[in-house]
Each structure stands twice: as C-alpha cells, then as structure tokens.
CSV table of C-alpha atoms in Angstrom, one decimal:
chain,number,residue,atom,x,y,z
A,1,MET,CA,58.6,126.0,116.8
A,2,LEU,CA,60.9,126.9,113.9
A,3,SER,CA,59.7,129.1,111.0
A,4,SER,CA,59.8,127.8,107.4
A,5,ASP,CA,62.9,129.9,106.7
A,6,GLN,CA,64.6,128.5,109.8
A,7,ASN,CA,63.7,125.0,108.8
A,8,ILE,CA,65.4,125.5,105.4
A,9,LEU,CA,68.6,126.8,107.1
A,10,VAL,CA,68.7,124.0,109.6
A,11,HIS,CA,68.1,121.4,106.8
A,12,THR,CA,70.9,122.9,104.7
A,13,GLY,CA,73.3,122.9,107.6
A,14,THR,CA,72.4,119.3,108.4
A,15,ILE,CA,73.1,118.2,104.8
A,16,LEU,CA,76.3,120.2,104.7
A,17,LEU,CA,77.5,118.7,108.0
A,18,GLY,CA,76.7,115.2,106.8
A,19,LEU,CA,78.6,115.6,103.5
A,20,LEU,CA,81.6,117.0,105.3
A,21,CYS,CA,81.7,114.2,107.7
A,22,GLY,CA,81.2,111.7,104.9
A,23,GLU,CA,84.3,113.1,103.1
A,24,VAL,CA,86.4,112.8,106.3
A,25,VAL,CA,85.3,109.2,106.6
A,26,TYR,CA,86.2,108.6,103.0
A,27,ARG,CA,89.7,110.1,103.5
A,28,VAL,CA,90.3,107.8,106.5
A,29,TYR,CA,89.2,104.9,104.3
A,30,GLN,CA,91.8,106.0,101.7
A,31,LEU,CA,94.4,106.3,104.4
A,32,LEU,CA,93.9,102.7,105.5
A,33,GLU,CA,93.8,101.5,101.8
A,34,GLN,CA,97.1,103.2,101.1
A,35,TRP,CA,98.8,101.9,104.2
A,36,SER,CA,100.1,98.8,102.4
A,37,ASP,CA,102.1,101.1,100.1
A,38,LEU,CA,103.8,103.0,103.0
A,39,GLY,CA,107.2,101.3,102.4
A,40,THR,CA,107.3,101.8,98.7
A,41,ARG,CA,105.2,104.6,97.2
A,42,TYR,CA,105.7,106.8,100.3
A,43,ARG,CA,109.2,105.6,101.2
A,44,GLY,CA,108.2,104.7,104.8
A,45,SER,CA,107.1,108.3,105.6
A,46,LYS,CA,103.7,108.4,107.5
A,47,THR,CA,103.7,112.2,107.1
A,48,ARG,CA,104.0,111.8,103.3
A,49,LEU,CA,101.1,109.4,103.3
A,50,VAL,CA,98.9,111.6,105.4
A,51,GLN,CA,99.7,114.6,103.2
A,52,ALA,CA,98.8,112.7,100.1
A,53,VAL,CA,95.4,111.7,101.5
A,54,PHE,CA,94.5,114.9,103.3
A,55,THR,CA,95.9,117.1,100.6
A,56,THR,CA,96.0,120.9,100.9
A,57,ARG,CA,96.2,121.4,97.2
A,58,ASN,CA,93.8,124.1,95.9
A,59,TYR,CA,93.3,125.2,99.5
A,60,GLN,CA,90.9,122.3,100.2
A,61,HIS,CA,91.6,122.6,104.0
A,62,VAL,CA,90.4,126.3,103.9
A,63,SER,CA,87.3,125.4,102.0
A,64,VAL,CA,86.5,122.6,104.5
A,65,ALA,CA,87.0,125.0,107.4
A,66,VAL,CA,84.7,127.6,105.9
A,67,LEU,CA,82.0,125.1,105.1
A,68,GLY,CA,82.3,123.6,108.6
A,69,ILE,CA,81.9,127.0,110.2
A,70,LEU,CA,78.9,127.7,107.9
A,71,SER,CA,77.2,124.4,108.8
A,72,VAL,CA,77.7,125.2,112.5
A,73,CYS,CA,76.2,128.6,112.1
A,74,LEU,CA,73.2,127.2,110.2
A,75,LEU,CA,72.6,124.5,112.8
A,76,ALA,CA,72.8,127.1,115.6
A,77,THR,CA,69.3,128.2,114.8
A,78,SER,CA,68.0,124.7,115.7
A,79,GLU,CA,66.3,124.1,119.0
A,80,ASN,CA,67.3,120.5,119.1
A,81,THR,CA,71.0,120.1,118.1
A,82,GLY,CA,71.2,116.4,119.0
A,83,GLU,CA,68.3,115.5,116.7
A,84,VAL,CA,69.9,117.4,113.9
A,85,VAL,CA,73.2,115.5,114.3
A,86,LYS,CA,71.2,112.2,114.0
A,87,GLN,CA,69.6,113.5,110.8
A,88,ALA,CA,73.1,114.3,109.4
A,89,LEU,CA,74.2,110.6,109.8
A,90,PRO,CA,72.4,109.3,106.7
A,91,TRP,CA,74.0,112.0,104.5
A,92,THR,CA,77.4,110.9,105.9
A,93,ILE,CA,76.8,107.3,105.0
A,94,VAL,CA,75.4,108.1,101.6
A,95,TRP,CA,78.4,110.4,100.7
A,96,THR,CA,81.0,107.9,102.0
A,97,LEU,CA,79.5,105.0,99.9
A,98,THR,CA,79.2,107.2,96.9
A,99,ARG,CA,82.9,108.2,97.1
A,100,ILE,CA,84.1,104.7,97.8
A,101,LEU,CA,82.1,103.3,94.9
A,102,GLU,CA,83.3,106.1,92.6
A,103,VAL,CA,79.7,106.8,91.6
A,104,PHE,CA,80.6,110.4,90.5
A,105,GLU,CA,84.1,109.7,89.0
A,106,PHE,CA,84.3,111.4,85.6
A,107,GLU,CA,86.0,109.5,82.8
A,108,LEU,CA,88.1,112.4,81.6
A,109,ASP,CA,90.4,112.7,84.5
A,110,THR,CA,93.9,114.3,84.3
A,111,GLN,CA,95.6,111.3,82.7
A,112,ASP,CA,93.0,110.7,80.1
A,113,ILE,CA,92.9,114.3,79.0
A,114,LEU,CA,96.7,114.3,78.5
A,115,GLU,CA,96.6,111.0,76.6
A,116,GLU,CA,93.8,112.2,74.3
A,117,SER,CA,95.8,115.4,73.7
A,118,ASN,CA,98.9,113.3,72.8
A,119,ALA,CA,100.6,115.1,75.6
A,120,LEU,CA,102.5,112.1,77.2
A,121,LEU,CA,106.0,113.2,78.0
A,122,GLY,CA,107.8,109.8,77.8
A,123,PRO,CA,108.5,109.6,74.0
A,124,GLY,CA,109.6,113.2,73.8
A,125,LEU,CA,111.9,113.0,76.8
A,126,ALA,CA,113.4,109.7,75.4
A,127,ALA,CA,114.1,111.4,72.0
A,128,ASN,CA,115.9,114.2,73.8
A,129,TYR,CA,117.9,111.8,76.0
A,130,TRP,CA,118.8,109.6,73.0
A,131,PHE,CA,120.3,112.3,70.9
A,132,LYS,CA,122.0,114.3,73.6
A,133,LEU,CA,123.6,111.4,75.6
A,134,LEU,CA,122.8,107.8,74.7
A,135,LYS,CA,123.4,107.8,70.9
A,136,PRO,CA,127.0,109.3,71.3
A,137,LEU,CA,127.8,106.7,74.1
A,138,ILE,CA,126.6,103.8,71.9
A,139,GLU,CA,128.4,105.1,68.8
A,140,GLY,CA,131.5,105.5,70.9
A,141,ARG,CA,131.6,101.8,71.7
A,142,ILE,CA,130.9,101.5,75.4
A,143,ARG,CA,132.6,98.1,76.0
A,144,ARG,CA,135.8,99.0,74.2
A,145,LYS,CA,136.1,102.4,75.8
A,146,VAL,CA,135.5,101.2,79.3
A,147,THR,CA,137.9,98.3,78.9
A,148,ASP,CA,140.7,100.6,77.4
A,149,PHE,CA,140.2,103.1,80.3
A,150,VAL,CA,140.7,100.5,83.0
A,151,ARG,CA,143.8,99.2,81.2
A,152,SER,CA,145.2,102.7,81.1
A,153,LEU,CA,144.9,103.0,84.9
A,154,GLU,CA,147.4,100.1,85.3
A,155,ARG,CA,145.8,99.1,88.6
A,156,THR,CA,145.2,95.6,89.9
A,157,ASP,CA,142.6,96.6,92.4
A,158,ILE,CA,139.9,97.6,89.9
A,159,ARG,CA,137.9,95.8,87.2
A,160,SER,CA,135.2,97.1,84.9
A,161,PHE,CA,131.6,96.4,84.3
A,162,ASN,CA,131.4,97.0,80.5
A,163,LYS,CA,127.8,98.2,80.3
A,164,LEU,CA,125.9,101.5,80.8
A,165,ILE,CA,123.4,101.2,83.6
A,166,ILE,CA,120.5,103.6,83.3
A,167,LEU,CA,119.0,103.9,86.8
A,168,ILE,CA,115.3,104.8,87.1
A,169,PRO,CA,114.3,105.6,90.7
A,170,ASP,CA,110.7,105.3,91.9
A,171,ASN,CA,110.7,109.0,92.1
A,172,CYS,CA,112.7,111.8,90.7
A,173,ASP,CA,114.0,113.2,94.0
A,174,LEU,CA,117.7,112.0,93.7
A,175,ARG,CA,120.6,114.4,93.7
A,176,MET,CA,123.7,113.6,91.6
A,177,THR,CA,126.4,116.1,92.7
A,178,ARG,CA,129.9,114.7,93.4
A,179,GLU,CA,129.4,115.2,97.2
A,180,ASP,CA,126.0,113.5,97.1
A,181,LEU,CA,127.5,110.5,95.2
A,182,GLU,CA,130.4,110.2,97.6
A,183,GLY,CA,127.9,110.1,100.4
A,184,GLN,CA,126.4,107.1,98.6
A,185,ASN,CA,129.9,105.5,98.4
A,186,ILE,CA,130.3,106.2,94.7
A,187,PHE,CA,133.6,107.8,93.8
A,188,ASN,CA,134.6,109.7,90.6
A,189,LEU,CA,137.4,108.1,88.6
A,190,GLY,CA,137.6,110.4,85.6
A,191,ASP,CA,136.0,111.0,82.2
A,192,ILE,CA,135.8,108.9,79.1
A,193,SER,CA,135.3,110.6,75.7
A,194,PHE,CA,132.6,109.1,73.6
A,195,ALA,CA,132.2,110.6,70.1
A,196,GLY,CA,133.0,114.0,71.4
A,197,LEU,CA,131.0,113.6,74.6
A,198,ASP,CA,132.9,113.4,77.9
A,199,GLN,CA,131.1,111.1,80.4
A,200,CYS,CA,132.1,110.5,84.0
A,201,VAL,CA,132.9,107.1,85.2
A,202,TYR,CA,132.9,106.0,88.9
A,203,TRP,CA,134.1,103.2,91.1
A,204,ILE,CA,132.3,101.3,93.9
A,205,HIS,CA,133.6,98.6,96.3
A,206,GLU,CA,133.1,95.1,95.0
A,207,SER,CA,131.9,93.9,98.4
A,208,ALA,CA,129.6,95.5,100.9
A,209,GLN,CA,132.0,94.5,103.7
A,210,ASP,CA,134.9,96.5,102.1
A,211,GLU,CA,132.6,99.4,101.6
A,212,GLU,CA,131.7,99.4,105.3
A,213,SER,CA,135.3,99.2,106.4
A,214,GLN,CA,136.6,101.6,103.6
A,215,LYS,CA,139.6,99.3,103.1
A,216,GLU,CA,142.0,101.1,100.8
A,217,ASP,CA,143.3,98.2,98.9
A,218,ALA,CA,139.9,96.6,98.5
A,219,GLN,CA,138.7,95.4,95.1
A,220,LYS,CA,136.7,97.9,93.2
A,221,ILE,CA,134.4,98.0,90.1
A,222,LEU,CA,134.5,100.7,87.5
A,223,VAL,CA,130.9,101.6,86.7
A,224,LEU,CA,129.3,103.7,83.9
A,225,PHE,CA,125.8,104.8,84.9
A,226,ASP,CA,123.4,107.6,84.5
A,227,ILE,CA,120.2,108.7,86.2
A,228,PRO,CA,118.3,110.7,83.5
A,229,LYS,CA,118.2,114.3,84.7
A,230,ILE,CA,115.7,115.0,82.0
A,231,LEU,CA,113.1,112.9,84.0
A,232,GLU,CA,113.9,114.9,87.1
A,233,SER,CA,113.5,118.2,85.2
A,234,ALA,CA,110.1,117.2,83.8
A,235,MET,CA,108.7,115.2,86.7
A,236,GLY,CA,110.8,116.1,89.7
A,237,GLU,CA,110.0,118.0,92.9
A,238,ASN,CA,107.3,120.8,93.0
A,239,ARG,CA,105.7,119.5,89.8
A,240,ASP,CA,102.9,117.6,91.5
A,241,TYR,CA,104.2,114.2,90.1
A,242,GLU,CA,104.4,112.8,93.7
A,243,ASP,CA,100.7,113.4,94.3
A,244,GLU,CA,98.4,110.3,94.4
A,245,ASP,CA,96.3,111.3,91.5
A,246,ILE,CA,99.3,111.6,89.1
A,247,ILE,CA,101.7,108.9,90.2
A,248,GLU,CA,100.3,106.4,87.7
A,249,PHE,CA,100.7,109.1,85.0
A,250,ARG,CA,104.4,109.4,85.9
A,251,MET,CA,104.9,105.7,85.8
A,252,ARG,CA,103.3,105.5,82.4
A,253,ASN,CA,105.6,108.2,81.1
A,254,VAL,CA,108.7,106.5,82.5
A,255,ASN,CA,107.7,103.2,80.9
A,256,ASP,CA,107.1,105.0,77.6
A,257,PHE,CA,110.5,106.6,78.0
A,258,GLN,CA,112.2,103.2,78.4
A,259,ASP,CA,110.2,101.6,75.6
A,260,THR,CA,111.1,104.4,73.1
A,261,ILE,CA,114.8,104.1,73.9
A,262,GLU,CA,114.7,100.3,73.6
A,263,ASN,CA,113.0,100.6,70.2
A,264,LEU,CA,115.7,103.0,69.0
A,265,MET,CA,118.4,100.6,70.2
A,266,ASN,CA,116.7,97.7,68.4
A,267,SER,CA,117.1,99.5,65.1
A,268,VAL,CA,119.4,98.0,62.5
A,269,ASP,CA,122.2,100.6,63.2
A,270,TYR,CA,122.4,99.9,66.9
A,271,ASN,CA,121.1,96.4,67.4
A,272,GLY,CA,124.6,95.0,67.8
A,273,ASN,CA,125.1,97.3,70.8
A,274,ARG,CA,121.7,96.5,72.4
A,275,ASN,CA,123.3,94.6,75.3
A,276,ASP,CA,125.6,97.4,76.2
A,277,VAL,CA,122.8,99.3,77.9
A,278,ILE,CA,120.6,98.1,80.7
A,279,PHE,CA,117.8,99.7,82.6
A,280,HIS,CA,117.4,99.3,86.3
A,281,HIS,CA,114.3,100.4,88.3
A,282,PHE,CA,114.8,100.7,92.0
A,283,ILE,CA,113.1,102.1,95.1
A,284,ASN,CA,114.9,105.3,96.3
A,285,THR,CA,115.1,104.8,100.0
A,286,ALA,CA,117.6,105.8,102.7
A,287,GLU,CA,117.8,102.1,103.9
A,288,LYS,CA,120.0,101.2,100.8
A,289,ASN,CA,122.6,103.5,99.3
A,290,LEU,CA,123.1,103.8,95.5
A,291,ALA,CA,126.3,101.9,95.5
A,292,ALA,CA,124.5,98.8,96.9
A,293,VAL,CA,121.8,99.2,94.2
A,294,ILE,CA,124.4,99.3,91.4
A,295,ARG,CA,126.4,96.4,92.9
A,296,GLU,CA,123.3,94.2,93.2
A,297,ARG,CA,122.5,94.8,89.5
A,298,ILE,CA,126.0,94.1,88.4
A,299,PHE,CA,126.1,90.8,90.2
A,300,MET,CA,122.7,90.0,88.8
A,301,GLU,CA,124.0,90.6,85.2
A,302,GLU,CA,127.1,88.6,85.8
A,303,ILE,CA,125.3,85.6,87.1
A,304,GLN,CA,123.1,85.4,83.9
C-alpha cells in the first residue's frame, strides 16, 4: 500500500509521462503533415524535415530527456507499473488533441510581435537595394547599355536579353562567387558601367543541349541578373529563417521587398523603365542549375 506522499509522486510521474508521450505523438503528426512539402520547403531533404519538426533549439531535447528521466524515477516508487502506464494514456490523448487543435496557441507569436513593432525587414531592405544598385542601373538605361555592350563584342554567337532579372530563391542559401556560377553554367562576360556603378554581365547557352555538350560555337545569351545579397545578409544561414515557425515571416518580408521596389519603379520618374526589370521566384534545388532557371524565364518573357 502506497503512502499519501508516494501516491502524489506516482501521480505526478504519470501525468508527466503522459504529457511527454503526447508531445511526441504531436510531433509525429506534424512530420506527416509536412511530408507534402518535402520537395519544396525542405528541398527533398528528409533530414531537414525531421530537424525542423524535432527541433533542438533552446535545448528542447535536453529538457525532454531530463523530464523523461524524472518521470521514470517518480514512477519507480509504484508497485504496479503497468497500471500506471494505462493511467498515463488519457493524458497523452488530451495533450495531443490540445496541441493539434492549437487550444493554447497565443496570438502574439513571433511574427505578430514583429509586425506590431513595425519591425518587418522587407521595406527597409528594399530601400537599401534600390539606392545602392537598382536606381543606378535603371538610370543608366539597361536596354541601351546591354545592347551597346553586345555590339561592342562583334560576335555572331551571342545575343542579349535586354532586361535585368532579379532572382528570388525560396531560401537565401545560394552562393554567387565566380566559381560557383561557372558550376551552374553561368560565365562572366565583363562589366557594364551604369551611372558610375560597374555591374557584371554573364552568358549562358541558349539551348540545354548545347549546355550539356559544352559546344564552343553554340549560340549564347547575354544576361544581366542579380540575386539580392541583402536578403541573404538579413535572412540567410544561421539566422533561424529556415525554421518552420519563421518561414512565413521570411516570405512576408520577401513579398514586401518586391512590392516596395515595384512601387518605386512605378513612380513618375521611372515608370518608363518599369519593364526593364523583372522578378523571378524559383525553388533553389540541385535538380536544376541556375542557368536553366534563367533560360526558362527568358523564353517565358520572349513568348509573351
């Protein structure tokens, strides 16, 4: 017969065990729910998906281990362990349903706090990007400069796409060194000066077949593009913007970034050059190189 104090300890251990098991069941439910996004949000990485669901942020795994050991120690004082496990089952069910139904979700989550504090990054990043890069490019007359540059090459195997493509990957983990770009079949062709700003231009193969064979006299396309490094600096690796609870916040900032720039380009001073700049969102995956992404967008623009 257990004493009153032992009963309290066993009951506490039972509840604790039930809640921990309920949280594990809920995380498995989340894993199954997120499985449909494996190829997009998690770029086909099962490890990335599991890490997002069973996060170790704030040392949660350590806390779970400590609480699990504590529950076992408390239940060790029971004379009938099997009966105690049965009593933990209702707590498991209740906690799982509570989590799935978001009964205890608090309205002021991370994104809401940032929004109410006017702390969204998008408009500020867009203003910085506009003045440091985009405004000089537009004022330098993109179409004319790119066309003149191609003519100066005096080559018959290359043509130009006379627009700036701003590439927005689904994450900010994309390196842009010369070696990285060549690995993506994008090759440096030189610099064009826009209102005192030198901007690199590149070439890609016009056809995927020529790209695969690396035919020397194949037709090429001169491209002017940019992947805003300011987004990577603010929301890139090791800044928690790849975690599940903040992905939507990043997307909101990227959309605000684009909307702000488009509003600036729609002003009276730059409205005539609005079509010189296009945004292209894409999934950053190893299955398709960056040259293929750019080529598809160029063909899409030219068909219109």
